[in-house]
GROMACS .gro file of C-alpha atoms in nm:
model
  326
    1UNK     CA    1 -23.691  14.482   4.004
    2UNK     CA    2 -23.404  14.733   3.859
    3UNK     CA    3 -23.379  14.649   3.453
    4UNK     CA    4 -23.145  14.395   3.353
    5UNK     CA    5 -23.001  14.409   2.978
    6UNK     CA    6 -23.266  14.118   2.919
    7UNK     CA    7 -23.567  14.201   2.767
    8UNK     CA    8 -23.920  14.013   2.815
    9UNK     CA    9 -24.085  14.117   2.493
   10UNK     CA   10 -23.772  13.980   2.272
   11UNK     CA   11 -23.733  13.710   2.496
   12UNK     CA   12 -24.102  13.604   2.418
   13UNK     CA   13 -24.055  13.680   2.081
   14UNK     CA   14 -23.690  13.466   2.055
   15UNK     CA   15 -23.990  13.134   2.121
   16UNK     CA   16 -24.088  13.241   1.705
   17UNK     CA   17 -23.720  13.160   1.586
   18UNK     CA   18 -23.609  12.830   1.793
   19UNK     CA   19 -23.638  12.538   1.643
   20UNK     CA   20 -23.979  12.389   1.797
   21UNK     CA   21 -23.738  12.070   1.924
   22UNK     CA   22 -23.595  12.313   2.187
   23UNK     CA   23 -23.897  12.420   2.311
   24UNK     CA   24 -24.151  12.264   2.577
   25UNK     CA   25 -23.918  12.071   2.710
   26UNK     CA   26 -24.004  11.826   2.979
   27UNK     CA   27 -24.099  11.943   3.296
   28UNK     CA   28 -24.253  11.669   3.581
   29UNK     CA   29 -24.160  11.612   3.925
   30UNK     CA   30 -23.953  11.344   3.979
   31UNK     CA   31 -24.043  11.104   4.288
   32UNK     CA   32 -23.784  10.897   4.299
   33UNK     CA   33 -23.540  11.108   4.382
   34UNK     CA   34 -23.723  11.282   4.700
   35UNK     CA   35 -23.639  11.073   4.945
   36UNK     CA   36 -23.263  11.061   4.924
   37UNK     CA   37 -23.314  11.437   4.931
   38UNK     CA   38 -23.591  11.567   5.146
   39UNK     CA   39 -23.780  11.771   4.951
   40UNK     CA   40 -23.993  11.805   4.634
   41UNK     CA   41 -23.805  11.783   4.312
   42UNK     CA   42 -23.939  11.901   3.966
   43UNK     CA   43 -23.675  11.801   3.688
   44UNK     CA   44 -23.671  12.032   3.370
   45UNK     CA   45 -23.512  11.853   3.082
   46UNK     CA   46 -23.307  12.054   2.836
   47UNK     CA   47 -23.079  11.726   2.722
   48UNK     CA   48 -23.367  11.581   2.519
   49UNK     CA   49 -23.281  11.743   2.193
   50UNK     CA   50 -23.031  11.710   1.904
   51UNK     CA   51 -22.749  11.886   2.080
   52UNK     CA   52 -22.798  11.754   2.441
   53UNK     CA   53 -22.775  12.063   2.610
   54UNK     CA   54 -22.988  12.383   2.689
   55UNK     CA   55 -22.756  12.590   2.428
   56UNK     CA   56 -22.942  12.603   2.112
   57UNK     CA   57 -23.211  12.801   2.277
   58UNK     CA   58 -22.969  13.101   2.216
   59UNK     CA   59 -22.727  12.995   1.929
   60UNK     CA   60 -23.113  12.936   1.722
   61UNK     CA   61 -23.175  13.301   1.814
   62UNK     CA   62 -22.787  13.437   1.690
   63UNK     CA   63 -22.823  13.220   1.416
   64UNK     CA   64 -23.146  13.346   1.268
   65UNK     CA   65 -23.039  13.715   1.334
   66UNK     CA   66 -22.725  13.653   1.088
   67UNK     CA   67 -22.907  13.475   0.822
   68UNK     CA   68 -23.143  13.769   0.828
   69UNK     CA   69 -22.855  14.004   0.759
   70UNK     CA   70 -22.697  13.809   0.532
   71UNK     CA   71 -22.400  13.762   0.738
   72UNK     CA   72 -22.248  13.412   0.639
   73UNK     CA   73 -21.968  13.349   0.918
   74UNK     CA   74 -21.930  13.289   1.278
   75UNK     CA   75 -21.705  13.227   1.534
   76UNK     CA   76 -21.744  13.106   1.906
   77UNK     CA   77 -21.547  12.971   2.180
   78UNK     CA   78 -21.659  12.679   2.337
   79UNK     CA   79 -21.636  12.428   2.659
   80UNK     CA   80 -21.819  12.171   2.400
   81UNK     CA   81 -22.160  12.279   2.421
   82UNK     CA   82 -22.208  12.636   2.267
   83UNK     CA   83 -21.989  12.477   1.959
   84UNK     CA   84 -22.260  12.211   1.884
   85UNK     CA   85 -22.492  12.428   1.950
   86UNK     CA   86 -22.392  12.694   1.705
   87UNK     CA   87 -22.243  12.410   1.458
   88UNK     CA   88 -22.624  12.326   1.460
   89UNK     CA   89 -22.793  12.655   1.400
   90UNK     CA   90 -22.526  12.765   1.201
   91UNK     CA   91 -22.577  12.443   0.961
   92UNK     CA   92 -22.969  12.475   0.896
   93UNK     CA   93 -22.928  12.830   0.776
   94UNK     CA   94 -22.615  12.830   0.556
   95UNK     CA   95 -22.358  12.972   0.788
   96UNK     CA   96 -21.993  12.905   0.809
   97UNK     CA   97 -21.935  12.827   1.159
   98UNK     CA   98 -21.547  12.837   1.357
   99UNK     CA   99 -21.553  12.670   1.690
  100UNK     CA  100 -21.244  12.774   1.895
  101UNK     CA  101 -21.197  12.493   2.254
  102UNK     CA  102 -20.916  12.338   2.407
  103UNK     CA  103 -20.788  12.031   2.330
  104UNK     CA  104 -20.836  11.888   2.648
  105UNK     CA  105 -21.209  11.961   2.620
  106UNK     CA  106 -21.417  11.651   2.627
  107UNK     CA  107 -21.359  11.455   2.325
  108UNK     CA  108 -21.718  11.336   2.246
  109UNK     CA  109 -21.800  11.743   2.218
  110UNK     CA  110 -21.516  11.826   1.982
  111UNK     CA  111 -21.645  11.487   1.775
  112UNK     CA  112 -22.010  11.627   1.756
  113UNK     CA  113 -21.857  11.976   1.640
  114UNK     CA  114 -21.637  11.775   1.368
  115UNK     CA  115 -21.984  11.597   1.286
  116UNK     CA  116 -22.196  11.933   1.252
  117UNK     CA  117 -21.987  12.049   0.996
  118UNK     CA  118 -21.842  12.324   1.148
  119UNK     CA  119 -21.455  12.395   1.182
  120UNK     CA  120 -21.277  12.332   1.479
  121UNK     CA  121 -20.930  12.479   1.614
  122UNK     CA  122 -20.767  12.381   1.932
  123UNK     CA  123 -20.555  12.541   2.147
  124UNK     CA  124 -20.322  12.376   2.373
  125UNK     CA  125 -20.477  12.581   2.708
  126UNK     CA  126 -20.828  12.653   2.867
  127UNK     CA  127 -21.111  12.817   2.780
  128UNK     CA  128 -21.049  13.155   2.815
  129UNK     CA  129 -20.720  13.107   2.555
  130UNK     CA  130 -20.999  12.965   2.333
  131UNK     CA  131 -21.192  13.299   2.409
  132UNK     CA  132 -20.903  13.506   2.299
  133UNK     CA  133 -20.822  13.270   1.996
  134UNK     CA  134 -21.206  13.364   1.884
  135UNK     CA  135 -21.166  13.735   1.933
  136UNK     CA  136 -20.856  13.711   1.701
  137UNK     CA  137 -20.979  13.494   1.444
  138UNK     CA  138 -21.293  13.742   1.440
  139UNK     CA  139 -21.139  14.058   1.427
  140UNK     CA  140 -20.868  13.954   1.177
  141UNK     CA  141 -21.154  13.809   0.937
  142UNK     CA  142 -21.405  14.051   1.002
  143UNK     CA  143 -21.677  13.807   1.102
  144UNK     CA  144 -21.957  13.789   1.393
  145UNK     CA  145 -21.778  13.691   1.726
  146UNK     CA  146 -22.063  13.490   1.977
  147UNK     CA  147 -21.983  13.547   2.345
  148UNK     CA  148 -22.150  13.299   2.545
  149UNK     CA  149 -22.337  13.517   2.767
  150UNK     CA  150 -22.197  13.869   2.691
  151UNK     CA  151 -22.445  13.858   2.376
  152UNK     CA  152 -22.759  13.913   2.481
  153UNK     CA  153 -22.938  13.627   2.264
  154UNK     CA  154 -22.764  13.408   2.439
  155UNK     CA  155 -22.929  13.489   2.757
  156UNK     CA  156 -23.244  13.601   2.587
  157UNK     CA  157 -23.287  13.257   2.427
  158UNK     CA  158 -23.176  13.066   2.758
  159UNK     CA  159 -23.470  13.290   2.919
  160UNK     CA  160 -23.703  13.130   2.695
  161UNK     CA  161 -23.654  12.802   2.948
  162UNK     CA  162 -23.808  13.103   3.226
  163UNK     CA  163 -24.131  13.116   3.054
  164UNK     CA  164 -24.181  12.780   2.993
  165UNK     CA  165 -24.113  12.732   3.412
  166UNK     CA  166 -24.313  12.985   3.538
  167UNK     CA  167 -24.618  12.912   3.259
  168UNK     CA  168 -24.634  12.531   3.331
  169UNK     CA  169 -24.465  12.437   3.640
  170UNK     CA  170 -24.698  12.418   3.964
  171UNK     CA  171 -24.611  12.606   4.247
  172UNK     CA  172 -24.207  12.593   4.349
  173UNK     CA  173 -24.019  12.759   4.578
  174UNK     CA  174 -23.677  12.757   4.442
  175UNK     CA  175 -23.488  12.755   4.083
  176UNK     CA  176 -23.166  12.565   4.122
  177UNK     CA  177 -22.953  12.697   3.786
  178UNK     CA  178 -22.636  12.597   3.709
  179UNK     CA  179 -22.383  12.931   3.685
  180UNK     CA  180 -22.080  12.935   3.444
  181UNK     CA  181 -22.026  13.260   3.263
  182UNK     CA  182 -22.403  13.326   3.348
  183UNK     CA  183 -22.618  13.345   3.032
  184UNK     CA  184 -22.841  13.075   3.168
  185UNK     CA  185 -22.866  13.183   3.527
  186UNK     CA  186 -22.972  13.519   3.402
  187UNK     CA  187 -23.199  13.437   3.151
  188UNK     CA  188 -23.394  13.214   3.349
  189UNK     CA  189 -23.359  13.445   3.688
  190UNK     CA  190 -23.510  13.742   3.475
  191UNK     CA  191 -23.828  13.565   3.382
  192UNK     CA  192 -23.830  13.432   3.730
  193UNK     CA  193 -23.821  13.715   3.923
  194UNK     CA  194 -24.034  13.932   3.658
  195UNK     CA  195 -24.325  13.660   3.646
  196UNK     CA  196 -24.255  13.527   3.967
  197UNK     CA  197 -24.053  13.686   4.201
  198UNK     CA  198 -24.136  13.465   4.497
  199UNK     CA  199 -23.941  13.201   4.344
  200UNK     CA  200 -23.561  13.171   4.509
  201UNK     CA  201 -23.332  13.179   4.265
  202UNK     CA  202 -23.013  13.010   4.362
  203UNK     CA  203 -22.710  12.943   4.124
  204UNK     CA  204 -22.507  12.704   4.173
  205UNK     CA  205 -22.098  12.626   4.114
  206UNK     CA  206 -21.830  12.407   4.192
  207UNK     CA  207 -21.580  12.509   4.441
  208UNK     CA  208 -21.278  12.411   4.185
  209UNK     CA  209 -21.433  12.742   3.977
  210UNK     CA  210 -21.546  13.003   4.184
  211UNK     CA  211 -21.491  13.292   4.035
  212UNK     CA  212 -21.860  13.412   3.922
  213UNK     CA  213 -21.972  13.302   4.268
  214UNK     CA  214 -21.704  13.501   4.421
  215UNK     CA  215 -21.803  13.811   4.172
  216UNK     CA  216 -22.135  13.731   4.333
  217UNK     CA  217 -22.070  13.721   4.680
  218UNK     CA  218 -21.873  14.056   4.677
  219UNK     CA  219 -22.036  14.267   4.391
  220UNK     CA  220 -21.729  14.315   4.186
  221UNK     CA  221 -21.554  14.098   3.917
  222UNK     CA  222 -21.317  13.835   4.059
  223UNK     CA  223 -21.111  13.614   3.883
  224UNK     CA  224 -20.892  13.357   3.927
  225UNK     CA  225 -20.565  13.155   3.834
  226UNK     CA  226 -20.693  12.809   3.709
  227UNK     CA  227 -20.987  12.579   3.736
  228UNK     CA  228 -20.992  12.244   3.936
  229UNK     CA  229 -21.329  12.084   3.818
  230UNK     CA  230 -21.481  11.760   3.656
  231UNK     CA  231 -21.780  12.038   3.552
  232UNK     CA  232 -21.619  12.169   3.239
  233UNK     CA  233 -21.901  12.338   3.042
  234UNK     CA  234 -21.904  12.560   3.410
  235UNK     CA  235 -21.489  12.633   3.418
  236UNK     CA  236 -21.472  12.994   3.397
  237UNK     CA  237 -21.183  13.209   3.530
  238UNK     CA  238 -21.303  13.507   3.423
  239UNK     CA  239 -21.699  13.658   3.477
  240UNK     CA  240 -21.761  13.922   3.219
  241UNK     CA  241 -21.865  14.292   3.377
  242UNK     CA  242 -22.209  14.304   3.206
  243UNK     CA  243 -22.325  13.988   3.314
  244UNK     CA  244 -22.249  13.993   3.665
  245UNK     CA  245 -22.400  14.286   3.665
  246UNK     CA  246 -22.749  14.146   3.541
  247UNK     CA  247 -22.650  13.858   3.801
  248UNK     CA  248 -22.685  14.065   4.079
  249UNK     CA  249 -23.061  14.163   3.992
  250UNK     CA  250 -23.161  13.831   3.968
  251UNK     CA  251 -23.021  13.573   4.173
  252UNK     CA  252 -23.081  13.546   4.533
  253UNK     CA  253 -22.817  13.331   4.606
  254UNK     CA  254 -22.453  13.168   4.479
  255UNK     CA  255 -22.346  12.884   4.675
  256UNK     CA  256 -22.034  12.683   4.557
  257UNK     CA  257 -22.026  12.261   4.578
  258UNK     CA  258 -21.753  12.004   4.602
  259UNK     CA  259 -21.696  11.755   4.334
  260UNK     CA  260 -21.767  11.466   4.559
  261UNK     CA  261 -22.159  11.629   4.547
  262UNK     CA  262 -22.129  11.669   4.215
  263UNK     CA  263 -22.037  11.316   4.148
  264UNK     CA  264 -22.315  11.162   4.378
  265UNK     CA  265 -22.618  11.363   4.220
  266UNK     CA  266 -22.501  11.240   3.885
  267UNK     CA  267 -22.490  10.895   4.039
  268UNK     CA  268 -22.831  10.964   4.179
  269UNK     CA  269 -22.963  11.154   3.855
  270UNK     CA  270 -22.849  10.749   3.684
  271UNK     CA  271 -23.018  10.550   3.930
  272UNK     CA  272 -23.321  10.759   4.093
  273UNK     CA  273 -23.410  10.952   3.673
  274UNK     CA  274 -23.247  10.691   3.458
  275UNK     CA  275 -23.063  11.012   3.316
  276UNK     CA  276 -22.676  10.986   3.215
  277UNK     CA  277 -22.585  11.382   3.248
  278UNK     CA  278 -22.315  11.570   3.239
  279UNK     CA  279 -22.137  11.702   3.568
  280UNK     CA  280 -22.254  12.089   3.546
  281UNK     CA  281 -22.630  11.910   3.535
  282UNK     CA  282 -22.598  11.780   3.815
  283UNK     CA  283 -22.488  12.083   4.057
  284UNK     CA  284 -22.882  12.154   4.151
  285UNK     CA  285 -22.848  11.802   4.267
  286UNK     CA  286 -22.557  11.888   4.451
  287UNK     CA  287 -22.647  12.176   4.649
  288UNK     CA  288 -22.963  12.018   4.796
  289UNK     CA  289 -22.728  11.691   4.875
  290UNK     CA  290 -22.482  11.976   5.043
  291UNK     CA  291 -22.797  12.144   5.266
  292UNK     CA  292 -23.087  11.948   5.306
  293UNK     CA  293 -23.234  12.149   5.555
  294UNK     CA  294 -23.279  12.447   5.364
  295UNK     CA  295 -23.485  12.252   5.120
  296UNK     CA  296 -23.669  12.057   5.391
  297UNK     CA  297 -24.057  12.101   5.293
  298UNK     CA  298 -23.984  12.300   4.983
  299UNK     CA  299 -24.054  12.272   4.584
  300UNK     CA  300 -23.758  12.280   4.427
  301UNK     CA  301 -23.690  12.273   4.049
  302UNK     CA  302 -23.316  12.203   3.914
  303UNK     CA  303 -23.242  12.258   3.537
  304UNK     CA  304 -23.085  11.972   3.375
  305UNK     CA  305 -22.871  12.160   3.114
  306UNK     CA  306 -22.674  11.899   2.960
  307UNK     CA  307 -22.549  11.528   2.847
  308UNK     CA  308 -22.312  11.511   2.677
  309UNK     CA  309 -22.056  11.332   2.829
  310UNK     CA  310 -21.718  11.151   2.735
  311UNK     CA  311 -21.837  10.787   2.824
  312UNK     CA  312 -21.534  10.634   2.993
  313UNK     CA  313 -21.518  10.934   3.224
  314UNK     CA  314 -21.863  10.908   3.321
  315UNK     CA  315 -21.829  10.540   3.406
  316UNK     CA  316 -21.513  10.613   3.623
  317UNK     CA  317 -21.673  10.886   3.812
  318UNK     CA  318 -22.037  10.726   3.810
  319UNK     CA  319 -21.894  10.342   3.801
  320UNK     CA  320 -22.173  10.074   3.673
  321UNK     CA  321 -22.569  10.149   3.742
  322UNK     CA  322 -22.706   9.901   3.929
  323UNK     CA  323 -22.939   9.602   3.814
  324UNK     CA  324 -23.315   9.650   3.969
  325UNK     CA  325 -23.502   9.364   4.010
  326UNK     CA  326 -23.830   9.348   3.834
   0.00000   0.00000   0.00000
């Protein structure tokens, strides 16, 4: 395999500065929801922690890089997720944390960044205005900028759920990764295809926001105009250079899904795994719901990167789970 910017060493290494909570998380094949979709399903759970998400794994690693150097402020932008995430690491070593979102980001992220003590300013657009907000805010108080995925810890520290994958799980035959601006997808397709490069590793999008998938398909940055998703923490218009780049070493496929898939593996994700997720968790889901026969006889492990959800849109797209007799 041609190098990526990832490392394995530091990536093994990043497993001595996350929090132990991160780590291990549960891995086990899930039964119940093989017969609605035709194949084996494995289930890793990155939602059982104290920021619901698979995040921390890399803010853990930024954050104990700038306590070592004595740096005391951050800034990131954030969907929702990265914020906690960093509001988090940020908090247990002394740092001064900025999250930049949109104020049409799902409110019961921007409450959990309130709650985690960091600082949070809104813009009135998407996500890449609150990526341009953070640049400014950084460069005009001199402070450490995180991009989600650009940095390298990011990635590095999402790779860490790689190792755990490929040292526990028993034999698969496919990764299903959910691909935003790419940090997890190419963490986890590193390890993969370093430790075990027989594994398929697909990535996975909505068709609303295409535009890494299209960078993808055609081996050059794409972007485009808007975003037309219920997947928000996924909503990127514009794939950064460097990480496409290390995309293209390590994923064997980008395929795009509709929203109605979405919204019926998180339905199924409910009543099948008794797990409330968020939307962008449940595109593995969606792609085997989208092409069962490519999965037909195969292992197939999807990454469940997320849960935090704004209830009352969750129970309009979901509706009520239904009562099982005992």
């Amino acid at each position: 395999m041609q190098e990526t910017r990832l490392d394995t060493a530091r990536i093994r290494a990043a497993r001595r500065v996350i929090d132990p909570v991160f780590l291990d998380t549960p891995l086990y094949r899930c039964e119940a929801l093989e017969p609605g979709l035709g194949c084996t399903v494995s289930i890793k759970l990155e939602t059982a922690n104290p920021v619901r998400s698979f995040k921390a794994r890399g803010t853990e690693v930024v954050a104990s890089l700038l306590a070592d150097h004595g740096s005391p402020a951050v800034v990131c932008a954030s969907a929702g997720n990265l914020g906690q995430a960093l509001a988090w690491s940020g908090r247990g070593r002394g740092l001064d944390v900025t999250v930049v979102a949109s104020r049409f980001a799902t409110r019961a992220k921007l409450d959990r960044i309130r709650a985690l003590d960091a600082r949070l300013e809104l813009v009135d657009g998407d996500h890449e205005m609150a990526r341009e907000r953070a640049a400014a805010i950084a460069r005009y108080d001199g402070i450490r900028l995180v991009e989600d995925s650009l940095d390298i810890e990011t990635c590095e520290g999402a790779a860490t759920i790689g190792l755990e994958l490929v040292a526990t799980a028993p034999s698969f035959d496919a990764v299903l990764i959910a691909l935003g601006g790419g940090a997890l997808a190419t963490g986890v397709g590193h390890v993969v295809k370093a430790l075990a490069p027989e594994v398929e590793v697909i990535c996975v999008q909505p068709l609303g926001a295409p535009a890494m998938t299209h960078s993808w398909r055609r081996r050059r940055v794409v972007t485009t105009d808007s975003t037309n998703t219920i997947a928000d923490g996924v909503a990127g218009r514009r794939p950064i250079p460097a990480v496409l780049d290390d995309l293209l070493l390590v994923a064997d496929d980008a395929v795009l899904v509709q929203e109605a898939s979405i919204i019926a593996g998180m339905r199924m994700l409910l009543d099948h795994a008794g797990l409330v997720v968020e939307p962008s968790a449940a595109l593995g889901i969606a792609a085997i719901l989208e092409d069962r026969d490519r999965f037909v006889g195969r292992h197939v492990v999807t990454i469940v990167c997320g849960s935090n959800v704004d209830v009352d849109a969750y129970h309009r797209w979901v509706g009520t789970a239904p009562v099982h007799g005992s």
